[in-house]
């Protein structure tokens, strides 16, 4: 990333984070020194959209923000602050009310409306270079990835920033109905929320072919919701004996045995199975050309970490950040989690920088970053040039642990571990040589730290003399 572009992105990130988190004094200062956005209410392809943009007629980089399955959608306060923050930072922001998200019914129409809005925003004369960046939260993150993989949109997307996305809807239906998520090692228990149950029940029933049974099920789900009851328990009880395609959906919703899930799923009507496949971001992984920034918490009540890992392992140009700064999709700042917040700041900076880049300027590759303590390790691919140094039986055991960053592509050594204004504070103060050595001296001598620094410097010098693309493999020994 060019230094000028990085600095602009860092300043814009400061503006955005101050407004989104409503940081005392800083948010007020930002509002004083930046121009208030112009807000338009539009109808784009039948979808209500609110557009926030900087004053004036100049074109600017653009974002389309896809919200999660929340009743308030763009009227939620944090969504409004995000749109205002991006506009004050110099971006045009379109926030649509995508059909189905407010009601918790995800359908083909939901994905089609998302793509339609993105196309219209790309064609606006005030959008720089006819390309847009996509940001999505939760279900909206999955929809953003689907839109980025659409063949006619792939080249018009500058970056996708996906906050707590899902990857495989088929697995999430299993999680919701059985309380178990299928991983490589088998089924693991996972919390199931009321929102899980509502969205899965409504969405599967809505995917049925039109007919009287479908209408009956939709009406019954509405009554169950009004009574504040569990649709996965009540619908099978109230619709006992229902046969045919609708009966297959009810049987799946009533199943609590993970071992029977695949059998029951295959009995669903093809239209329902096709919708589940169509709405799974993993389906379009080969079509996404834009860089993808993923950010997730280490433990999420809605989507297991394995969903983000599946995306990180399959997308061609992706960076995954795992940080305790997020509570599902909501960020928060804490003095006790500076490293996590620094990593989140890096996610913001990279996304803003990519949104402002011209076509062909984005870096390519795959990166994984994990921050914080006590998190689930992230398994990553080992560069082929490093494999010859590793015992074959040890390759499967390698994981990325905080705060290591491993890149699939080879690039020059980085001068900073974290990016953004908060990351720079961490790097220059907390990780400064003087402070590190002072901390070591509390327990005794700092000589081992001097020896380690010298060893690493010598290793890098020797490696560069032997190869234009050296790989330094650090294997902790205890």
Coordinates of N, CA and C in Angstrom, one line a residue, residues 349-459:
X349 N -8.6 0.2 8.4 CA -7.7 1.0 7.5 C -7.6 0.3 6.2
X350 N -7.4 -1.0 6.2 CA -7.2 -1.7 4.9 C -8.5 -1.6 4.0
X351 N -9.7 -1.7 4.7 CA -10.9 -1.6 3.9 C -11.1 -0.3 3.3
X352 N -10.8 0.8 4.1 CA -10.9 2.2 3.5 C -9.9 2.4 2.4
X353 N -8.7 1.9 2.6 CA -7.7 2.1 1.6 C -8.1 1.4 0.3
X354 N -8.5 0.2 0.4 CA -8.9 -0.6 -0.8 C -10.1 0.1 -1.5
X355 N -11.0 0.7 -0.8 CA -12.2 1.3 -1.4 C -11.7 2.6 -2.2
X356 N -10.6 3.2 -1.8 CA -10.1 4.3 -2.5 C -9.1 4.1 -3.6
X357 N -8.8 2.8 -3.8 CA -7.8 2.4 -4.9 C -8.4 2.3 -6.2
X358 N -7.6 2.5 -7.2 CA -8.1 2.3 -8.6 C -8.0 0.9 -9.0
X359 N -8.7 0.5 -10.0 CA -8.7 -0.9 -10.4 C -7.3 -1.4 -10.8
X360 N -6.9 -2.5 -10.3 CA -5.6 -3.1 -10.6 C -4.6 -2.7 -9.5
X361 N -4.9 -1.9 -8.6 CA -3.9 -1.5 -7.6 C -3.9 -2.3 -6.3
X362 N -5.0 -3.1 -6.1 CA -5.1 -3.9 -4.9 C -4.0 -5.0 -4.9
X363 N -3.5 -5.2 -3.6 CA -2.6 -6.3 -3.4 C -3.4 -7.6 -3.5
X364 N -2.7 -8.7 -3.8 CA -3.3 -10.0 -3.9 C -2.7 -10.9 -2.9
X365 N -3.4 -11.9 -2.5 CA -2.8 -12.9 -1.6 C -3.8 -13.3 -0.5
X366 N -3.3 -14.1 0.4 CA -4.2 -14.6 1.5 C -3.5 -14.4 2.8
X367 N -4.1 -13.8 3.8 CA -3.5 -13.6 5.1 C -4.4 -13.9 6.2
X368 N -3.9 -14.4 7.3 CA -4.7 -14.7 8.5 C -4.1 -13.9 9.6
X369 N -4.9 -13.3 10.4 CA -4.4 -12.6 11.6 C -5.3 -13.0 12.8
X370 N -4.6 -13.3 13.9 CA -5.4 -13.6 15.1 C -4.9 -12.8 16.2
X371 N -5.7 -12.1 17.0 CA -5.3 -11.3 18.1 C -6.0 -11.7 19.3
X372 N -5.4 -11.3 20.5 CA -6.0 -11.6 21.7 C -5.5 -12.9 22.3
X373 N -5.9 -13.2 23.5 CA -5.4 -14.4 24.2 C -6.5 -15.4 24.4
X374 N -6.2 -16.6 24.4 CA -7.2 -17.7 24.7 C -8.1 -17.9 23.6
X375 N -7.7 -17.6 22.3 CA -8.6 -17.7 21.2 C -8.4 -19.1 20.5
X376 N -9.3 -19.4 19.7 CA -9.2 -20.6 18.9 C -8.1 -20.4 17.8
X377 N -7.1 -21.2 17.7 CA -6.0 -21.0 16.7 C -6.6 -21.1 15.3
X378 N -6.0 -20.4 14.4 CA -6.4 -20.4 13.0 C -5.5 -21.3 12.2
X379 N -5.9 -22.3 11.5 CA -5.1 -23.1 10.6 C -4.9 -22.4 9.3
X380 N -3.6 -22.3 8.8 CA -3.4 -21.6 7.6 C -2.5 -22.4 6.6
X381 N -2.4 -22.0 5.4 CA -1.6 -22.7 4.4 C -0.1 -22.2 4.6
X382 N 0.8 -23.2 4.5 CA 2.2 -22.9 4.6 C 2.7 -22.7 3.2
X383 N 3.5 -21.5 3.0 CA 4.1 -21.3 1.7 C 4.9 -22.5 1.2
X384 N 4.8 -22.7 -0.1 CA 5.4 -23.9 -0.6 C 7.0 -23.9 -0.4
X385 N 7.5 -22.7 -0.4 CA 9.0 -22.6 -0.3 C 9.4 -22.9 1.1
X386 N 8.4 -22.9 2.1 CA 8.8 -23.2 3.5 C 8.6 -24.7 3.8
X387 N 7.9 -25.4 3.0 CA 7.5 -26.8 3.3 C 8.8 -27.7 3.4
X388 N 9.8 -27.4 2.6 CA 11.0 -28.2 2.6 C 11.7 -28.1 4.0
X389 N 11.4 -27.1 4.8 CA 12.1 -27.0 6.0 C 11.4 -27.7 7.2
X390 N 10.2 -28.2 6.9 CA 9.3 -28.7 7.9 C 9.1 -30.2 7.7
X391 N 9.1 -30.9 8.9 CA 8.8 -32.3 8.8 C 7.3 -32.5 8.3
X392 N 7.1 -33.5 7.4 CA 5.8 -33.7 6.9 C 4.7 -33.9 7.9
X393 N 5.1 -34.7 9.0 CA 4.1 -35.1 10.0 C 3.8 -33.9 10.9
X394 N 4.6 -32.8 10.8 CA 4.3 -31.6 11.6 C 3.5 -30.6 10.9
X395 N 3.3 -30.7 9.6 CA 2.6 -29.6 8.9 C 1.2 -29.5 9.3
X396 N 0.5 -30.6 9.6 CA -0.9 -30.5 10.0 C -1.1 -29.9 11.4
X397 N 0.0 -29.8 12.2 CA -0.2 -29.3 13.5 C 0.1 -27.8 13.6
X398 N 0.6 -27.2 12.5 CA 0.9 -25.8 12.6 C -0.3 -24.9 12.6
X399 N -0.4 -23.9 13.5 CA -1.5 -23.0 13.6 C -0.9 -21.6 13.7
X400 N -1.8 -20.6 13.4 CA -1.4 -19.2 13.7 C -1.9 -18.8 15.0
X401 N -1.0 -18.3 15.9 CA -1.4 -17.9 17.2 C -1.0 -16.4 17.4
X402 N -1.8 -15.7 18.2 CA -1.7 -14.3 18.4 C -0.2 -13.9 18.7
X403 N 0.3 -12.8 18.2 CA -0.3 -12.0 17.2 C 0.4 -12.2 15.8
X404 N 0.7 -13.5 15.5 CA 1.4 -13.8 14.3 C 0.6 -13.6 13.1
X405 N 1.2 -13.1 12.0 CA 0.5 -13.0 10.7 C 1.3 -13.8 9.7
X406 N 0.6 -14.7 9.0 CA 1.2 -15.5 8.0 C 0.6 -15.2 6.6
X407 N 1.4 -15.0 5.6 CA 0.9 -14.6 4.3 C 1.2 -15.8 3.3
X408 N 0.1 -16.0 2.5 CA 0.3 -17.0 1.5 C 1.2 -16.5 0.4
X409 N 1.1 -15.2 0.1 CA 2.0 -14.6 -0.9 C 3.3 -14.2 -0.2
X410 N 4.4 -14.0 -0.9 CA 5.6 -13.5 -0.3 C 5.7 -12.1 -0.5
X411 N 6.1 -11.3 0.5 CA 6.2 -9.9 0.4 C 7.3 -9.4 1.3
X412 N 7.8 -8.2 1.0 CA 8.9 -7.7 1.9 C 8.6 -7.6 3.3
X413 N 9.6 -7.7 4.2 CA 9.4 -7.6 5.6 C 8.6 -6.4 6.0
X414 N 7.7 -6.5 6.9 CA 6.9 -5.3 7.3 C 7.5 -4.6 8.4
X415 N 7.4 -3.2 8.4 CA 8.0 -2.4 9.5 C 7.1 -2.3 10.7
X416 N 5.8 -2.7 10.5 CA 4.9 -2.6 11.6 C 4.1 -3.8 11.7
X417 N 3.7 -4.2 12.9 CA 2.9 -5.4 13.1 C 1.4 -5.1 12.9
X418 N 1.0 -3.9 13.4 CA -0.4 -3.6 13.2 C -0.5 -2.3 12.5
X419 N -1.7 -2.0 11.9 CA -1.9 -0.8 11.1 C -2.9 0.1 11.8
X420 N -3.0 1.4 11.3 CA -3.9 2.3 11.9 C -3.3 3.1 13.0
X421 N -4.0 4.2 13.4 CA -3.5 5.0 14.5 C -3.3 4.3 15.8
X422 N -4.2 3.4 16.2 CA -4.1 2.6 17.4 C -3.0 1.6 17.3
X423 N -2.9 1.0 16.1 CA -1.8 0.1 15.9 C -0.4 0.7 16.0
X424 N -0.3 1.9 15.5 CA 1.0 2.6 15.6 C 1.3 3.0 17.0
X425 N 0.3 3.3 17.8 CA 0.6 3.5 19.3 C 1.1 2.3 19.9
X426 N 0.5 1.1 19.6 CA 0.9 -0.2 20.1 C 2.4 -0.5 19.7
X427 N 2.6 -0.3 18.4 CA 4.0 -0.6 17.9 C 5.1 0.3 18.4
X428 N 4.8 1.6 18.5 CA 5.8 2.5 18.8 C 6.0 2.7 20.3
X429 N 5.0 2.5 21.1 CA 5.1 2.7 22.6 C 5.2 1.4 23.3
X430 N 4.1 0.6 23.2 CA 4.1 -0.7 24.0 C 5.2 -1.6 23.5
X431 N 5.5 -1.7 22.2 CA 6.5 -2.6 21.7 C 7.8 -1.9 21.4
X432 N 8.0 -0.7 22.0 CA 9.3 0.0 21.8 C 10.4 -0.8 22.5
X433 N 11.6 -0.8 21.9 CA 12.7 -1.5 22.5 C 13.0 -1.1 24.0
X434 N 12.9 0.2 24.3 CA 13.1 0.6 25.7 C 12.2 0.0 26.6
X435 N 10.9 0.0 26.3 CA 9.8 -0.5 27.2 C 9.9 -2.0 27.3
X436 N 10.2 -2.7 26.2 CA 10.4 -4.2 26.2 C 11.5 -4.6 27.1
X437 N 12.7 -3.9 27.0 CA 13.8 -4.3 27.8 C 13.6 -3.9 29.2
X438 N 12.9 -2.8 29.5 CA 12.6 -2.5 30.9 C 11.7 -3.5 31.5
X439 N 10.8 -4.1 30.8 CA 9.9 -5.1 31.3 C 10.7 -6.4 31.6
X440 N 11.7 -6.7 30.7 CA 12.5 -7.9 30.9 C 13.4 -7.7 32.2
X441 N 13.8 -6.5 32.4 CA 14.8 -6.2 33.5 C 14.1 -6.4 34.9
X442 N 12.8 -6.3 34.9 CA 12.1 -6.5 36.2 C 12.4 -7.8 36.8
X443 N 12.5 -8.9 35.9 CA 12.8 -10.2 36.4 C 14.3 -10.6 36.3
X444 N 15.1 -9.7 35.8 CA 16.5 -10.0 35.7 C 17.1 -9.2 34.6
X445 N 18.0 -9.9 33.8 CA 18.7 -9.3 32.7 C 17.9 -9.2 31.4
X446 N 18.1 -8.2 30.6 CA 17.5 -8.1 29.3 C 18.4 -8.7 28.2
X447 N 19.5 -9.3 28.6 CA 20.5 -9.8 27.6 C 19.9 -10.8 26.6
X448 N 19.0 -11.7 27.1 CA 18.4 -12.7 26.1 C 17.6 -12.0 25.0
X449 N 17.0 -10.8 25.3 CA 16.2 -10.1 24.3 C 17.2 -9.5 23.3
X450 N 18.3 -8.9 23.7 CA 19.3 -8.4 22.8 C 19.8 -9.5 21.9
X451 N 20.1 -10.7 22.5 CA 20.6 -11.8 21.7 C 19.5 -12.3 20.6
X452 N 18.3 -12.3 21.0 CA 17.2 -12.7 20.1 C 17.1 -11.7 19.0
X453 N 17.1 -10.4 19.3 CA 17.0 -9.4 18.2 C 18.1 -9.5 17.2
X454 N 19.3 -9.7 17.8 CA 20.5 -9.8 16.9 C 20.4 -11.1 16.0
X455 N 19.9 -12.2 16.6 CA 19.8 -13.4 15.9 C 18.8 -13.3 14.7
X456 N 17.7 -12.6 15.0 CA 16.7 -12.5 13.9 C 17.2 -11.5 12.8
X457 N 17.9 -10.5 13.2 CA 18.5 -9.5 12.2 C 19.5 -10.3 11.3
X458 N 20.4 -11.1 12.0 CA 21.3 -11.8 11.2 C 20.7 -12.8 10.3
X459 N 19.6 -13.5 10.8 CA 18.9 -14.5 9.9 C 18.3 -13.8 8.7

